[in-house]
mmCIF file of C-alpha atoms in Angstrom:
data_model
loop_
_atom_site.group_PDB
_atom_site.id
_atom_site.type_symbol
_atom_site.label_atom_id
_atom_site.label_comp_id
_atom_site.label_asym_id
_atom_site.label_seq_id
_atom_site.Cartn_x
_atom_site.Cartn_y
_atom_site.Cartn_z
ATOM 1 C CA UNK A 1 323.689 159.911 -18.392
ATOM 2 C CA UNK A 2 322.813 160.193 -22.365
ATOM 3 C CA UNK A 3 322.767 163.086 -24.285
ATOM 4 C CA UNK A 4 320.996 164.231 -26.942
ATOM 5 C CA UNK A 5 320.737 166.995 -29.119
ATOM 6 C CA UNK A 6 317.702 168.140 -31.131
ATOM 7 C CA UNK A 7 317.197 170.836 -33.326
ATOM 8 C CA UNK A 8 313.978 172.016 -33.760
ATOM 9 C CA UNK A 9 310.386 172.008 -31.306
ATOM 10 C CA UNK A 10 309.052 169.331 -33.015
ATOM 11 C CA UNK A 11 312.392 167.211 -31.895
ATOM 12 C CA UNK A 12 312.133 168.481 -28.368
ATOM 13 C CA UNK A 13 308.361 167.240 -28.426
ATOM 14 C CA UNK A 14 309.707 163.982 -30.239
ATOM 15 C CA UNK A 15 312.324 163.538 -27.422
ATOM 16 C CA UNK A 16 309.641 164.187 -24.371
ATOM 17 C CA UNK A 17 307.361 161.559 -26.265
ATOM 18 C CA UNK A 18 309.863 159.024 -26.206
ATOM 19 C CA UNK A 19 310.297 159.423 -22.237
ATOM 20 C CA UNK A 20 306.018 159.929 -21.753
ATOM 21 C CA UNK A 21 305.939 156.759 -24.150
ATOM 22 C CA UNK A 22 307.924 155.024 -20.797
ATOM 23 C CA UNK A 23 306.588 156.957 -18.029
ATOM 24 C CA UNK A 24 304.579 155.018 -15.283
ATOM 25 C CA UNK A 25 302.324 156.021 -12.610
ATOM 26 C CA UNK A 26 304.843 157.318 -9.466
ATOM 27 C CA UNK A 27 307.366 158.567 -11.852
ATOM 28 C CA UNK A 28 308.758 162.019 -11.109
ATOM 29 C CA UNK A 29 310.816 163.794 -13.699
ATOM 30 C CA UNK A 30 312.938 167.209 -12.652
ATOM 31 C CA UNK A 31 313.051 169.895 -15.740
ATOM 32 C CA UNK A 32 315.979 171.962 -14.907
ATOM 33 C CA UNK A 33 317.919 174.390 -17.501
ATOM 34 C CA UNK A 34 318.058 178.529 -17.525
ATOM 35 C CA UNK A 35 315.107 180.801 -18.051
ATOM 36 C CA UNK A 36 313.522 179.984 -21.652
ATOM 37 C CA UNK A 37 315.603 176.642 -21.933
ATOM 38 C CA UNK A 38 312.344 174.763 -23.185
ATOM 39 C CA UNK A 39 311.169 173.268 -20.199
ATOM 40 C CA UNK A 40 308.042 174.096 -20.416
ATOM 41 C CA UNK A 41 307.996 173.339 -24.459
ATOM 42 C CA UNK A 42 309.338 169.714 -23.309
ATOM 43 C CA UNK A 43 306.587 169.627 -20.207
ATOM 44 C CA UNK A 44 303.910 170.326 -23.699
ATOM 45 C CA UNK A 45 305.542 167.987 -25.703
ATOM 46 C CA UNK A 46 304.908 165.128 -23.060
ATOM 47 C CA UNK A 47 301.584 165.699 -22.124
ATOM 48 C CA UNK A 48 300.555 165.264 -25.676
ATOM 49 C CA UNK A 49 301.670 162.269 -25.798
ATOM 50 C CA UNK A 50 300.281 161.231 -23.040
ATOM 51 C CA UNK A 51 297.036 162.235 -24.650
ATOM 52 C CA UNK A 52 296.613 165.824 -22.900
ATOM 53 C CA UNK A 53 294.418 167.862 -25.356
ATOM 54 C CA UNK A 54 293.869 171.163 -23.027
ATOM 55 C CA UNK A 55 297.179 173.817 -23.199
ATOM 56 C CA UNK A 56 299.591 173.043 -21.232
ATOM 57 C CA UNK A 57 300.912 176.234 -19.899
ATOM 58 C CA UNK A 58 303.555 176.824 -17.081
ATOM 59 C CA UNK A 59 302.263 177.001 -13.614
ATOM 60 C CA UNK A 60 304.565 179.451 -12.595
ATOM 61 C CA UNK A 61 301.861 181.362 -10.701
ATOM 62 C CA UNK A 62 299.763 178.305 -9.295
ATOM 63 C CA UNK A 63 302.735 176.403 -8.672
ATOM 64 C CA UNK A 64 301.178 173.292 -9.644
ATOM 65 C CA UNK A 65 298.543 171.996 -12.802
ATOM 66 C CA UNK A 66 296.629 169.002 -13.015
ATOM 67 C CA UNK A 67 295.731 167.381 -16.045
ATOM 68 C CA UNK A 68 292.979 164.093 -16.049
ATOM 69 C CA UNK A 69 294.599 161.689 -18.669
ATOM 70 C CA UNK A 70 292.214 160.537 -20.987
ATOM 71 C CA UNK A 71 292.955 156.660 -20.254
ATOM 72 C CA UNK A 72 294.867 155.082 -17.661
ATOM 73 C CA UNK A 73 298.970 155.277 -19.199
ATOM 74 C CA UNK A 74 300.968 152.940 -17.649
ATOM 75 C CA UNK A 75 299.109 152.702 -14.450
ATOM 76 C CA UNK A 76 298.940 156.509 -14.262
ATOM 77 C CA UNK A 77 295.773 158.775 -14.585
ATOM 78 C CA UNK A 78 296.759 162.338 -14.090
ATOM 79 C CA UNK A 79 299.748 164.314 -15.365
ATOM 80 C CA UNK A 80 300.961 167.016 -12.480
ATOM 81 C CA UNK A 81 302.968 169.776 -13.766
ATOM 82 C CA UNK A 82 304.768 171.756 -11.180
ATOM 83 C CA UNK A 83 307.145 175.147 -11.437
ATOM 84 C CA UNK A 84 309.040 175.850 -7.910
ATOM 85 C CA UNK A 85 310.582 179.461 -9.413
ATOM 86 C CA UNK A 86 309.625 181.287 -6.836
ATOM 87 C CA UNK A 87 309.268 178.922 -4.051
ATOM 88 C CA UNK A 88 312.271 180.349 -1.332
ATOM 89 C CA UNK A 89 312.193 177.610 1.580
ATOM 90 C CA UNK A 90 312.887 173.886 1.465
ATOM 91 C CA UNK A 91 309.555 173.784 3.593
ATOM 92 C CA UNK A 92 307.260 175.030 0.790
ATOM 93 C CA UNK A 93 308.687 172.360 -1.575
ATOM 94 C CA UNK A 94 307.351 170.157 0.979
ATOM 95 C CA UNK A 95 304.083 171.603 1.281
ATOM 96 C CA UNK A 96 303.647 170.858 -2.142
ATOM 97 C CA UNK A 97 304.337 167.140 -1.197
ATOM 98 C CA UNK A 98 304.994 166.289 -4.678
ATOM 99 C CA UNK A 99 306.067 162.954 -4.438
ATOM 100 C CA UNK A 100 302.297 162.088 -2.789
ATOM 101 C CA UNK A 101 301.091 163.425 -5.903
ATOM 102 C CA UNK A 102 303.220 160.804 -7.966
ATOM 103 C CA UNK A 103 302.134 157.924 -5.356
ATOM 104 C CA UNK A 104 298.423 158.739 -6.212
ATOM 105 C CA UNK A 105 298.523 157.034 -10.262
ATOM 106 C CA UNK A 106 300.288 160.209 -11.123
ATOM 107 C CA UNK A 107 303.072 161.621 -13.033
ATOM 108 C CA UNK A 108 304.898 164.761 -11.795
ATOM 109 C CA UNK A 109 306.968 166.878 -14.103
ATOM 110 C CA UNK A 110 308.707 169.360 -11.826
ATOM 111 C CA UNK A 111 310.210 172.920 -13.582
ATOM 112 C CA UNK A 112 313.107 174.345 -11.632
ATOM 113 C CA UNK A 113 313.315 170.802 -9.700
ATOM 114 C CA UNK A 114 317.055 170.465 -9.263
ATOM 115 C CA UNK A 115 317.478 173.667 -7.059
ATOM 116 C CA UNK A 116 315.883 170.909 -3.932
ATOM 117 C CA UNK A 117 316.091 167.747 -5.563
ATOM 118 C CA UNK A 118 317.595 166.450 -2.735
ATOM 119 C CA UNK A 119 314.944 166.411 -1.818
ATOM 120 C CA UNK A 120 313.281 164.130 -4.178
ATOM 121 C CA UNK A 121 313.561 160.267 -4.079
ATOM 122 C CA UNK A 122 314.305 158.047 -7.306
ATOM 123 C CA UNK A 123 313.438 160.381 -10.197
ATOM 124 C CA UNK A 124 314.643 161.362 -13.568
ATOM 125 C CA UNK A 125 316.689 164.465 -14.277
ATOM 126 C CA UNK A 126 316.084 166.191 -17.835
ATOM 127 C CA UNK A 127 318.134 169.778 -18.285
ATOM 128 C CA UNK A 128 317.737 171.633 -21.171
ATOM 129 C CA UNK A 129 320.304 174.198 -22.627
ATOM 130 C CA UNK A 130 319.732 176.686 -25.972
ATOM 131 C CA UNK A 131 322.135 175.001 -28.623
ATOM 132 C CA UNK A 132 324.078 178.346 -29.720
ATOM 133 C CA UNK A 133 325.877 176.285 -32.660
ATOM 134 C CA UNK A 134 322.366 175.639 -34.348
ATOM 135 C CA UNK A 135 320.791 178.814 -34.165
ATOM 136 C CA UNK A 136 321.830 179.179 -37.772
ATOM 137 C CA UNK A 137 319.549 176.659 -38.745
ATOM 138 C CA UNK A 138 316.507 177.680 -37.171
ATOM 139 C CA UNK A 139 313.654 178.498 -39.925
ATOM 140 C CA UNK A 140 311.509 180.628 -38.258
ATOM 141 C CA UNK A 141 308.273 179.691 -40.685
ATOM 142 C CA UNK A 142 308.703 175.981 -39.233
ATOM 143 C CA UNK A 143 309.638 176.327 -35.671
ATOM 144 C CA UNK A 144 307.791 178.662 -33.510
ATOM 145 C CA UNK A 145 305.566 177.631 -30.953
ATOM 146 C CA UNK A 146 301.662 178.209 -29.811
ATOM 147 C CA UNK A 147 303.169 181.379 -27.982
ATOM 148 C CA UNK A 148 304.414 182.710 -31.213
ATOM 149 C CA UNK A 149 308.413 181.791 -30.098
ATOM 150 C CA UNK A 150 310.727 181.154 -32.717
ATOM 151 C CA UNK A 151 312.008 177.858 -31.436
ATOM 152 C CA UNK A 152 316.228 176.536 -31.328
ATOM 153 C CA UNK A 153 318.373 173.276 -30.982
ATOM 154 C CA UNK A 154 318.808 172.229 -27.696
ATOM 155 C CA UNK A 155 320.970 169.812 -25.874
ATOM 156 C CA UNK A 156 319.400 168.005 -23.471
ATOM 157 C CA UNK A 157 320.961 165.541 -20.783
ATOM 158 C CA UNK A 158 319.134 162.600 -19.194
ATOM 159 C CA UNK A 159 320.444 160.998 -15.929
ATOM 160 C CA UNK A 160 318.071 158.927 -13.515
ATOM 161 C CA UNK A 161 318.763 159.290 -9.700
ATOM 162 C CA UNK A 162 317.618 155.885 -7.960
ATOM 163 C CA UNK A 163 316.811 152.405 -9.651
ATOM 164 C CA UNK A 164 313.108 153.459 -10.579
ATOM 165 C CA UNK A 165 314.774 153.939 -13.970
ATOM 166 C CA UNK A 166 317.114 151.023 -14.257
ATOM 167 C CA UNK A 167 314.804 148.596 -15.942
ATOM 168 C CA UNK A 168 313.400 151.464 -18.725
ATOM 169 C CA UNK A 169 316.794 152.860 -19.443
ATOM 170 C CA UNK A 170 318.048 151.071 -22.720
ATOM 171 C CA UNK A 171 314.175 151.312 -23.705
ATOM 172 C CA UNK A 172 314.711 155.076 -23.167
ATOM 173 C CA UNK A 173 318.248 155.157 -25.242
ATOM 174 C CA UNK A 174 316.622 153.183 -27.902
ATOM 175 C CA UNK A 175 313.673 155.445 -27.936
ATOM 176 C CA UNK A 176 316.065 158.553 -28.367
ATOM 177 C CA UNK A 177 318.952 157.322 -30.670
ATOM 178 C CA UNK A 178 318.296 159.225 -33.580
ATOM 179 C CA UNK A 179 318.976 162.997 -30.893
ATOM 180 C CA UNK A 180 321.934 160.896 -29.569
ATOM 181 C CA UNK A 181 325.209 163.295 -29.449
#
């Protein structure tokens, strides 16, 4: 597991580019954390870099966006971004079939993932907590969002499930050393 800590929205984006930057086609990756933890904030911060230009907005609602990547990113040409909240059953996870989605040259960022992610396969778990000890720093001129949020630190914790990850994991440390804790 590795854990970071980052202090502004522009580090949380900097910290979801570093994983995009290693994504590959069939990758899922489970956003967990509480209500306004910054999962979707990371889920925008990694489709930029993998070249999304249309809002990404949570799919709380639709339970699942799709968004064409521009070019083919490591074997992948669409970024899925999917919010179970207020999915109830195990069987309308499934429904969803998710990791299909992945085996089709997708990526699949899941919100709210870990509440079945026994469900899932190999994947990578990212949770997000508010980082009470920095909200001292927080200028709110520099870090608020599109929504108009005034952004916080955040601690985030990285921890693959399966040996999908193995061979991209000191790429991934390396990537994120400057957030390490």
């Amino acid at each position: 597991m590795m854990e970071l800590r980052v202090r502004s929205l522009a580090e949380t984006h900097a910290v979801a580019a570093a994983l995009a930057g290693l994504a590959r086609a069939g990758d899922l990756i489970v956003l967990s954390g509480e209500m306004g933890a910054g999962k979707t904030a990371f889920a925008k911060g990694f489709g930029a870099a993998l070249g999304v230009a249309e809002p990404i907005t949570s799919p709380t609602f639709t339970l699942v966006h799709r968004y064409d990547l521009p070019a083919a990113v490591h074997g992948a040409d669409v970024l899925h971004h999917a919010d179970l909240y207020r999915l109830e059953r195990t069987t309308e996870v499934a429904d969803l079939a998710l990791e299909e989605l992945a085996d089709d040259r997708g990526i699949v960022l899941v919100e709210w993932g870990d509440v079945v992610e026994a469900l899932f396969g190999d994947h990578l778990d990212v949770h997000l907590d508010l980082d009470d000890d920095l909200d001292d720093d927080v200028d709110p001129a520099e870090d608020v969002d599109l929504e108009g949020v005034v952004d916080t630190g955040r601690r985030i914790e990285i921890s693959a499930v399966g040996p999908t990850w193995a061979s991209r994991w000191s790429r991934l440390v390396d990537a994120c050393e400057a957030f390490a804790c």
